[in-house]
Short mmCIF file of C-alpha atoms and ligand atoms in Angstrom, two decimals:
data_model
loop_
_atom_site.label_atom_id
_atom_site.label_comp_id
_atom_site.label_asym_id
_atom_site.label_seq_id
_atom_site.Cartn_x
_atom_site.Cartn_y
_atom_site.Cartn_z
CA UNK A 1 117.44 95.60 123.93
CA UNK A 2 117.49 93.82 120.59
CA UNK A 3 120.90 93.83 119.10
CA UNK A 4 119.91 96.00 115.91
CA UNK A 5 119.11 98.52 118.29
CA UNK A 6 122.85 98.88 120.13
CA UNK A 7 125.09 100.09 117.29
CA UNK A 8 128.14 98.30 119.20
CA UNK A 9 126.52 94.96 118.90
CA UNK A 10 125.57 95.46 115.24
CA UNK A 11 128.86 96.60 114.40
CA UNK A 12 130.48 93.95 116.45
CA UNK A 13 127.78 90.98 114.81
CA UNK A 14 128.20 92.55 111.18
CA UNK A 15 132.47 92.90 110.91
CA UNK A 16 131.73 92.76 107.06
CA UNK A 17 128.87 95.03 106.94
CA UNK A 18 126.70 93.43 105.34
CA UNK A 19 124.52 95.66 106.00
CA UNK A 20 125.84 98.54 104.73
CA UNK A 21 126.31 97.08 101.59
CA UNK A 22 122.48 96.91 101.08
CA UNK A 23 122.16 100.68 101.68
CA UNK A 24 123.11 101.68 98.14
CA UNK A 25 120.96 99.29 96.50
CA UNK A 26 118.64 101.32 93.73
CA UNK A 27 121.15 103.12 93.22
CA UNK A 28 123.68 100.55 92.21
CA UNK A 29 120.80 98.69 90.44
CA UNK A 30 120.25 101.45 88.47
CA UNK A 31 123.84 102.27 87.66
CA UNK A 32 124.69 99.18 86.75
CA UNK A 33 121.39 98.57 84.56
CA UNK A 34 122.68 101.65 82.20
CA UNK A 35 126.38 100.59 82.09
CA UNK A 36 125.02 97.03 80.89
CA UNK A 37 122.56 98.97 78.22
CA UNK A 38 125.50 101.09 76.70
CA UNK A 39 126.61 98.15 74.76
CA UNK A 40 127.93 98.18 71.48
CA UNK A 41 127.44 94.11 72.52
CA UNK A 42 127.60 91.13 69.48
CA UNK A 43 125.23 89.23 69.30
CA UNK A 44 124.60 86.18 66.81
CA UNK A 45 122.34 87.17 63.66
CA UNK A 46 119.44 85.03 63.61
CA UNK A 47 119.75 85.14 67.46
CA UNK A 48 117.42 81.93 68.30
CA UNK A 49 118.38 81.63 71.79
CA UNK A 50 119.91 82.67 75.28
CA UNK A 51 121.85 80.70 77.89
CA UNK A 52 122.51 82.12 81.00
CA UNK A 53 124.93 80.42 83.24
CA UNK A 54 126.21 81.49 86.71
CA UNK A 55 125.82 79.40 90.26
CA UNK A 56 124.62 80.92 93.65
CA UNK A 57 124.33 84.35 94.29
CA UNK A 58 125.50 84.85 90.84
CA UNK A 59 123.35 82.49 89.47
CA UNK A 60 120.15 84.11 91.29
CA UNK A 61 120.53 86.84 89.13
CA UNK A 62 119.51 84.58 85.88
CA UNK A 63 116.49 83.11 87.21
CA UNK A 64 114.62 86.59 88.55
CA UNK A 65 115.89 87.85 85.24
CA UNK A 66 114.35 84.97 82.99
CA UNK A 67 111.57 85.56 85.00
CA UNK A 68 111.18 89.15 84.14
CA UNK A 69 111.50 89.39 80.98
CA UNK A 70 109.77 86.07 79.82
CA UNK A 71 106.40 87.96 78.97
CA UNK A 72 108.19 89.95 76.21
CA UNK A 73 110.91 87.94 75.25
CA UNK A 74 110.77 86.48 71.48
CA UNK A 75 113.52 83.90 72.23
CA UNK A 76 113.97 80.59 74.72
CA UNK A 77 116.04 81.54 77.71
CA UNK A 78 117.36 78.47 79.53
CA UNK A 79 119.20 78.64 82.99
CA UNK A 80 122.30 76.71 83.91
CA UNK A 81 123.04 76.57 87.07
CA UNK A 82 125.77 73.56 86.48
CA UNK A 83 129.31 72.81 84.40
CA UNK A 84 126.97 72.00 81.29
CA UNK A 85 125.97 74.02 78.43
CA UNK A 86 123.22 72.21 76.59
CA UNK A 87 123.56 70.37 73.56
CA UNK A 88 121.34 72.81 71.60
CA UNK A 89 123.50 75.62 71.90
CA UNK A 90 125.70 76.64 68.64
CA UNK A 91 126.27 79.78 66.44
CA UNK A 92 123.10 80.95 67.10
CA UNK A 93 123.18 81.53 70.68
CA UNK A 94 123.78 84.51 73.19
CA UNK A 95 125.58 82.77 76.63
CA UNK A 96 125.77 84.78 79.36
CA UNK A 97 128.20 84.06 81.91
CA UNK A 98 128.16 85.72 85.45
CA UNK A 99 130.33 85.22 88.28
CA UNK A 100 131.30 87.89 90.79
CA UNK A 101 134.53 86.34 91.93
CA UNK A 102 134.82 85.29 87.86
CA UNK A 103 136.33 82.53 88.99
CA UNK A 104 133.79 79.67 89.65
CA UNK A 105 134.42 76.37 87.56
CA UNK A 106 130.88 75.53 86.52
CA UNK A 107 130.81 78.58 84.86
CA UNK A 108 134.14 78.87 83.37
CA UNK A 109 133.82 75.60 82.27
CA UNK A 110 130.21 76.91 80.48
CA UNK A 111 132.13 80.08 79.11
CA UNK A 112 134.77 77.85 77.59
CA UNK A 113 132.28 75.20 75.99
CA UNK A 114 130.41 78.17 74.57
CA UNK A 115 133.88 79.83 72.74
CA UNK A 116 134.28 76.60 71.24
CA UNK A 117 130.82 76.24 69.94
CA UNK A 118 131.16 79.49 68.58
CA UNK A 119 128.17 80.94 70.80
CA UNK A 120 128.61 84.59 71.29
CA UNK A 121 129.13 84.87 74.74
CA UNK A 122 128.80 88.04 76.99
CA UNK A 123 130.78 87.70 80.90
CA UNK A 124 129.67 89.68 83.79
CA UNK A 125 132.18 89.48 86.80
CA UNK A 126 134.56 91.61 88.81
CA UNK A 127 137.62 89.98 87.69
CA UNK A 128 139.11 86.68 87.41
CA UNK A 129 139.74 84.20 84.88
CA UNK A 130 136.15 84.87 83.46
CA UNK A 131 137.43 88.18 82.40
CA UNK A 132 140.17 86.79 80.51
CA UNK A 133 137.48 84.07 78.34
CA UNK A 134 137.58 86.78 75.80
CA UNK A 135 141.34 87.35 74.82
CA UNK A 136 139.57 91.04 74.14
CA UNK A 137 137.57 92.85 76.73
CA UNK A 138 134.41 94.36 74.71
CA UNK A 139 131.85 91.58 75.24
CA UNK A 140 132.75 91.50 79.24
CA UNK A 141 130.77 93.91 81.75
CA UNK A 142 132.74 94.66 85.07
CA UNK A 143 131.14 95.26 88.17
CA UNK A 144 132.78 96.69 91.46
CA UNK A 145 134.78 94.15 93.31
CA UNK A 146 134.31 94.86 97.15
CA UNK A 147 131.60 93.21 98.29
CA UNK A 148 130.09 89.49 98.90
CA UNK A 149 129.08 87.88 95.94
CA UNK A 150 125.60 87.47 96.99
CA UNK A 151 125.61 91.49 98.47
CA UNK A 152 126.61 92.46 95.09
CA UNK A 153 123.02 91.35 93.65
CA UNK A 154 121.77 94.80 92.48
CA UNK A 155 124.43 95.39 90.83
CA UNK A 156 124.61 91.75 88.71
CA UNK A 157 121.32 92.14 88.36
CA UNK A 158 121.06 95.33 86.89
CA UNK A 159 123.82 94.78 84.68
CA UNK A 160 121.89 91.52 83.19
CA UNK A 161 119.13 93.49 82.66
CA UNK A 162 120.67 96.01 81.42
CA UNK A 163 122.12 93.84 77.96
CA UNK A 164 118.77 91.99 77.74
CA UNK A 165 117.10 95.83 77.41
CA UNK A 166 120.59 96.99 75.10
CA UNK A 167 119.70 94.09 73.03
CA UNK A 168 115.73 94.96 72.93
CA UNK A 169 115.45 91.33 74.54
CA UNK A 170 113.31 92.92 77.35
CA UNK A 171 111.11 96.27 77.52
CA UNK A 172 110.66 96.48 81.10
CA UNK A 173 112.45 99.04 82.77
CA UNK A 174 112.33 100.64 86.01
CA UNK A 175 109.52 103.98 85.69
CA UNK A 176 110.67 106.80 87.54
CA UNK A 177 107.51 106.18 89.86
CA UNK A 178 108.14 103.19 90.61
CA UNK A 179 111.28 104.02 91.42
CA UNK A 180 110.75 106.22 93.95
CA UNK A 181 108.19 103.74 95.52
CA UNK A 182 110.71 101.31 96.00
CA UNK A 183 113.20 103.96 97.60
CA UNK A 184 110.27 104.83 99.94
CA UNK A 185 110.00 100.82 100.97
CA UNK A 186 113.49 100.81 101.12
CA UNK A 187 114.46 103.71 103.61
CA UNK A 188 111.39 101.90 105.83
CA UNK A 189 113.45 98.58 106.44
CA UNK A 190 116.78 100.49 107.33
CA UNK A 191 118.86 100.27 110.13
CA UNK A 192 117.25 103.15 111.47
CA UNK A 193 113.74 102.67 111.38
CA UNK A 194 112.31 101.13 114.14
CA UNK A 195 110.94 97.93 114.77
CA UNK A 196 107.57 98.90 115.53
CA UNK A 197 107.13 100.25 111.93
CA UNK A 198 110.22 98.28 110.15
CA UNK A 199 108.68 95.52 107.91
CA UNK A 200 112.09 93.58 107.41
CA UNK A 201 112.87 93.38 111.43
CA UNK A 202 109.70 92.04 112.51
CA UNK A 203 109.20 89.33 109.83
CA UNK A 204 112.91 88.43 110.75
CA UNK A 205 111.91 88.46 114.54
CA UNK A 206 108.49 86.32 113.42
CA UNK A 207 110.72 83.78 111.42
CA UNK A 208 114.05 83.43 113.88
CA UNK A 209 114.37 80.09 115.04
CA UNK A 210 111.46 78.46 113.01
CA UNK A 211 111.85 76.79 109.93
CA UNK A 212 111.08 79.21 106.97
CA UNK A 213 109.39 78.70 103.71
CA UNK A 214 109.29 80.98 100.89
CA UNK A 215 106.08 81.26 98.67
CA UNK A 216 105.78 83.26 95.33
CA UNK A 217 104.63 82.78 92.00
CA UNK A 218 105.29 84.95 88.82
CA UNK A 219 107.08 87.70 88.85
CA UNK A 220 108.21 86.46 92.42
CA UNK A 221 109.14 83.18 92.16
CA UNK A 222 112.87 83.94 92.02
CA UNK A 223 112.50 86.34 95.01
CA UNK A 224 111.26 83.17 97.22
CA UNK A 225 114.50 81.69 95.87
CA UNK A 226 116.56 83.98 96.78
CA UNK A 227 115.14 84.25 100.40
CA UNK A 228 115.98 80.86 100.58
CA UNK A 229 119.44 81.46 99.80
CA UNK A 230 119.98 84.79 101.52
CA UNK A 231 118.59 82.64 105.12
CA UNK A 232 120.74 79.86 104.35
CA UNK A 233 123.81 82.20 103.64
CA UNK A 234 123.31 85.40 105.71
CA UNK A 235 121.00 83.90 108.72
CA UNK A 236 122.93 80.41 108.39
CA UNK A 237 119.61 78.57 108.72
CA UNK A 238 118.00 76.12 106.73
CA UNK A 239 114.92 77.21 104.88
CA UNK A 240 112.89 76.56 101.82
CA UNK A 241 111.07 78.01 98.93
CA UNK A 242 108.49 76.43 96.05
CA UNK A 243 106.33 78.02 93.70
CA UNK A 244 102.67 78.78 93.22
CA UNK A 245 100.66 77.03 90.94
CA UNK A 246 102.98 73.94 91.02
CA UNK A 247 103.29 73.71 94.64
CA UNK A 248 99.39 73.61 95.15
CA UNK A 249 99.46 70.49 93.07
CA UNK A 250 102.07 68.45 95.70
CA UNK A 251 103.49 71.12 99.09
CA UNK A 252 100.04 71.71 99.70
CA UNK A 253 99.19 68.31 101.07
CA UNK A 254 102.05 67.97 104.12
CA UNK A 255 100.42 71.64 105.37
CA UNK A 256 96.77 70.36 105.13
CA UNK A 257 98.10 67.55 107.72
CA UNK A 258 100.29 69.00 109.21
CA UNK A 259 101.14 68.48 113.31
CA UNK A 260 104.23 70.32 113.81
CA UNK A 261 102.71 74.04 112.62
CA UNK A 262 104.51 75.60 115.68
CA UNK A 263 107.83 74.61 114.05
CA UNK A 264 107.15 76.39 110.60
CA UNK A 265 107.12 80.21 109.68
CA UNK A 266 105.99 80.91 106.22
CA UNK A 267 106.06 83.52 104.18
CA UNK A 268 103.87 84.32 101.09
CA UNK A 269 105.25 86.97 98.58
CA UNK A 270 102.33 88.47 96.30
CA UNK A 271 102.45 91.63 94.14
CA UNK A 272 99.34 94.06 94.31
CA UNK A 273 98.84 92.98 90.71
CA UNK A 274 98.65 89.23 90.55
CA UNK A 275 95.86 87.75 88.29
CA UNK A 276 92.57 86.46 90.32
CA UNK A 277 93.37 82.87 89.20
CA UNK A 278 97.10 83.28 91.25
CA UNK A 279 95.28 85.58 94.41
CA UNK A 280 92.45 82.60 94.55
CA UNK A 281 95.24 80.09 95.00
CA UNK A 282 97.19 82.08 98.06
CA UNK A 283 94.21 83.30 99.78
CA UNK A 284 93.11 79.01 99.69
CA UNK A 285 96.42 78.68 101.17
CA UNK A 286 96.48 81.20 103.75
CA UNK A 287 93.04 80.33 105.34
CA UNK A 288 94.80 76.03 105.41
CA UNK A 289 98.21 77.61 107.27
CA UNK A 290 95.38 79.61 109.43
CA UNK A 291 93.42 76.56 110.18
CA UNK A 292 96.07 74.72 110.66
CA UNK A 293 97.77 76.96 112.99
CA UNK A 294 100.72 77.55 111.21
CA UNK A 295 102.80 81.13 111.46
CA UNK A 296 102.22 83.01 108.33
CA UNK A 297 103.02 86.53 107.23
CA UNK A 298 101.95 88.20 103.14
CA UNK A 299 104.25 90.27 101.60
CA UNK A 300 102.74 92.52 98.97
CA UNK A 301 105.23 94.18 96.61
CA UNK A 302 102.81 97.50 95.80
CA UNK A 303 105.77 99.22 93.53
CA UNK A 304 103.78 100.24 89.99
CA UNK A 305 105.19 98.17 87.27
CA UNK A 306 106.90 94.43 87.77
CA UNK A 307 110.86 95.25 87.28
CA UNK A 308 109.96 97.58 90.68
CA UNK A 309 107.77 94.77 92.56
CA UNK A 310 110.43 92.72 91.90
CA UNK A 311 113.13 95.28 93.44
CA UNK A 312 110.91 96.06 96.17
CA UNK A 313 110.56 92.44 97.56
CA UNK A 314 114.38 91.43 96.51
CA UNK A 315 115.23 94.80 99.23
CA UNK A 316 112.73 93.06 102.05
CA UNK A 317 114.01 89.71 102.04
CA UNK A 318 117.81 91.04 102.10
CA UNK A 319 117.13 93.14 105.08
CA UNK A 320 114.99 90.07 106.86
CA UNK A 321 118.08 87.57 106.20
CA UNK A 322 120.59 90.00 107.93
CA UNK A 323 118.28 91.14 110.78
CA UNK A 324 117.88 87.44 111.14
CA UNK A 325 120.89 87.06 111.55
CA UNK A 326 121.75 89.75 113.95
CA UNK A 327 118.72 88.43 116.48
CA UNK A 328 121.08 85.18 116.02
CA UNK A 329 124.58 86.86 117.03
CA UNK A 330 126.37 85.04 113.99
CA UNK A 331 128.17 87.25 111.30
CA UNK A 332 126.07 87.39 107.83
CA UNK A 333 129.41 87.47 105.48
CA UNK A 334 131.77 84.54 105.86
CA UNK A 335 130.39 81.13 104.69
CA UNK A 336 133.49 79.45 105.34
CA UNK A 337 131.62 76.27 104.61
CA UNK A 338 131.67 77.15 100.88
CA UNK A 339 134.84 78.33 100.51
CA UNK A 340 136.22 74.76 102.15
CA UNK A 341 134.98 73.16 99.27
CA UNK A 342 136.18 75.64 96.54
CA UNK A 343 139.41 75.36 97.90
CA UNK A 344 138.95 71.23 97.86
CA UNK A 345 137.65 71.78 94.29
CA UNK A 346 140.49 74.25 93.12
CA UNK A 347 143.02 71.20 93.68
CA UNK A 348 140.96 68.02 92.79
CA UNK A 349 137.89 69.69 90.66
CA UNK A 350 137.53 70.98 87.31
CA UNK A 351 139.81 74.36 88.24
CA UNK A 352 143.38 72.87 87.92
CA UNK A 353 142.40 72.13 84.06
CA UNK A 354 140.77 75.07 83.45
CA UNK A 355 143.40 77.48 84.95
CA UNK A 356 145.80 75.92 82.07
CA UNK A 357 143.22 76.82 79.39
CA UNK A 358 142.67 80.79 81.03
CA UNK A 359 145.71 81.42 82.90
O1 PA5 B 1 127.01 83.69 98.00
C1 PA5 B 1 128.02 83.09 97.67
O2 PA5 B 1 129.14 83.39 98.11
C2 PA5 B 1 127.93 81.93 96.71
O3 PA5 B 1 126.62 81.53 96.53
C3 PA5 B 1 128.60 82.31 95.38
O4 PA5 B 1 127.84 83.29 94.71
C4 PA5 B 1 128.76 81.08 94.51
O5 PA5 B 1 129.59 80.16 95.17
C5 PA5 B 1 129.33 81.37 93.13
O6 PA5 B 1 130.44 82.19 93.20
P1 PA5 B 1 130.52 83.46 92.22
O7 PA5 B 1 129.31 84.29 92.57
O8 PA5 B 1 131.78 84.15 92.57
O9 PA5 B 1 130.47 82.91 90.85
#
C-alpha cells in the first residue's frame, strides 16, 4: 500500500504536517492579498523603483511576484536575494523586505542599508527583528507565525501582491472564476483523492528517485523555481530548474546527447495561454526528451487569467514535493541542515552586529 494511502504512516512520515498546512492555501492567499491591499502604505513620490529583498522560501515570493506583475508594471523591480542593496537605490525607492522568521541577516542587513538611504521600506514577516526595522509598526505587514517558512508561501505571497495592487503597481488580481478553478485543481491533488485520478501523487511517484528538472517560461518561470526548492527542501533531493527561451539557447544541447535519459525525470510547466512562439519551443523540446528516451510529464495550468495559472501550478508542485517525500519515508519539515548554518552564522556572521543595531 503506498504510504499516502495508510493515514498512520502519513501521520507518522509528516510529524509537522506539512501537509496540512497546504490545505488552506486560496484561502490564506486570498486573505492575506486583502490585508496587504488595505494599506494606508508610504511610498516615495516620484517612486522610480522597487527592491525586493528576502532569501529562500521568503525570497521565492519576490521572483513569481516580479514575474507577475512585470507586464503592467511602470517601474524597474530588481530582486535581491543577497546582504546587498544595489547602489542605485536612494529616496526614490520602495524596498520590500520579507522574511517569515524576520530574522534572516541578508535581509536585515538590506532593511537596514535601505533606512539609511532613506528608501521607504515596507517589511513582511511574522516577527523578529525585521519587525522592529521600523521603530513604528505602520509600514510592516504581519503574517501568522505557525508554520514553515517555505509552507507559509500563500500567505507571503499574497501579502506582496497585495501592496504592489494597494499601490496600483500591479492590476492583476485573482477573478472570482478563476478562483474557483484553482479550488477545483486544488481539492483534486488532496490527501484524499486517489492516485489513479490525483495529478500531484503520480507525477511525485513518476519523479521519486530520478533526478528532476523543472521547465517553465513566463508567467511560470518562478513556479519551476520553486519546485526546485520545494524537492530540495520537502523531498530532500537534489533537482533543478531553467527557463524557456534561454535554456533552448545552452540546456538544450546535454538532452539532445544525452545517454543517461533513464536517470532524469522532467517536468515541463505550460499555461493553456502561452504565445505560439513559447508552445513552438516546448513542443521542439518534448518530441528531443521523447526521442531521446527521457521521462517527461506537461503540466498545463488551465485557471482563466495568469495570477490563477500561477496559483494553480504553485498548489501542484507543493503537493508533488510532499508526496515525494512521503513515497521516500523522510519528514518534509525539518531541514536541520539549514538551521546548522544559521546557528554557525548567528555567532560568526553578520547577526551578532546586526542584533546590536535592532535589538
Ligand atoms: O525554507 C526555508 O526554511 C528557508 O529557505 C528559509 O525560507 C530561508 O532560510 C530564509 O528564512 P526566512 O524565510 O525566515 O527569511
Amino acid at each position: 500500500m503506498p504510504a499516502w494511502d495508510d493515514p498512520k504512516t502519513v501521520a507518522a512520515n509528516d510529524p509537522g504536517r506539512m501537509l496540512a498546512a497546504l490545505d488552506g492555501y486560496v484561502d490564506d492567499f486570498l486573505t492575506s492579498w486583502k490585508a496587504g491591499s488595505r494599506g494606508p502604505l508610504k511610498i516615495p513620490s516620484p517612486l522610480r523603483n522597487v527592491v525586493i529583498s528576502g532569501l529562500g522560501g521568503s525570497g521565492i515570493v519576490g521572483s513569481l511576484a516580479a514575474e507577475l506583475v512585470r507586464d503592467s508594471c511602470a517601474v524597474p523591480i530588481v530582486i535581491v536575494k543577497d546582504y546587498d542593496l544595489p547602489a542605485f537605490a536612494g529616496k526614490d525607492t520602495l524596498v520590500i523586505c520579507v522574511s517569515y522568521s524576520g530574522n534572516t541577516e541578508e535581509t536585515l542587513d538590506v532593511a537596514l542599508q535601505a533606512k539609511g538611504k532613506g528608501c521607504t521600506l515596507i517589511t513582511i514577516s511574522s516577527g523578529g527583528r525585521l519587525q522592529r526595522v521600523h521603530g513604528a509598526h505602520e509600514q510592516h505587514i504581519s503574517v501568522p507565525a505557525d508554520r514553515q517558512p517555505r509552507a507559509a508561501l500563500p500567505l507571503m505571497l499574497g501579502s506582496l501582491l497585495g501592496v504592489l495592487s494597494g499601490l496600483k503597481l500591479t492590476k492583476h488580481r485573482l477573478e472570482p472564476a478563476s478562483e474557483r478553478h484553482v479550488r477545483s485543481f486544488h481539492e483534486g491533488v488532496k490527501l484524499s483523492t486517489s492516485e489513479q485520478t490525483n495529478r500531484a501523487k503520480r507525477t511525485a511517484r513518476a519523479l521519486v528517485e530520478k533526478y528532476p528538472s523543472w521547465y517553465a517560461a513566463r508567467p511560470l518561470v518562478g513556479v519551476a523555481l520553486r519546485a526546485r526548492h520545494q524537492i530540495n527542501e520537502n523531498s530532500k533531493m537534489l533537482a533543478r530548474n531553467d527557463e524557456v527561451p534561454e535554456c533552448n539557447h545552452n540546456d538544450l544541447v546535454p538532452w539532445g546527447e544525452t545517454r543517461d535519459g533513464a536517470r532524469h525525470w522532467v517536468g515541463i510547466l505550460r499555461t493553456a495561454s502561452d504565445p505560439p512562439q513559447i508552445a513552438r519551443r516546448l513542443d521542439f523540446f518534448i518530441d528531443l526528451l521523447e526521442r531521446q528516451r527521457v521521462t517527461h510529464e506537461e503540466f498545463v495550468a488551465d485557471a482563466p487569467g495568469v495570477v490563477g495559472q500561477v496559483l494553480q501550478a504553485l498548489v501542484y508542485v507543493d503537493y508533488v514535493s510532499v508526496y515525494a517525500a512521503l513515497l521516500r519515508g523522510v519528514d518534509p519539515t525539518p531541514v536541520p541542515i539549514i538551521g546548522q548554518l544559521k546557528d554557525l552564522l548567528a555567532k560568526h556572521g553578520r547577526a551578532p552586529q546586526l542584533a546590536k543595531q535592532i535589538p
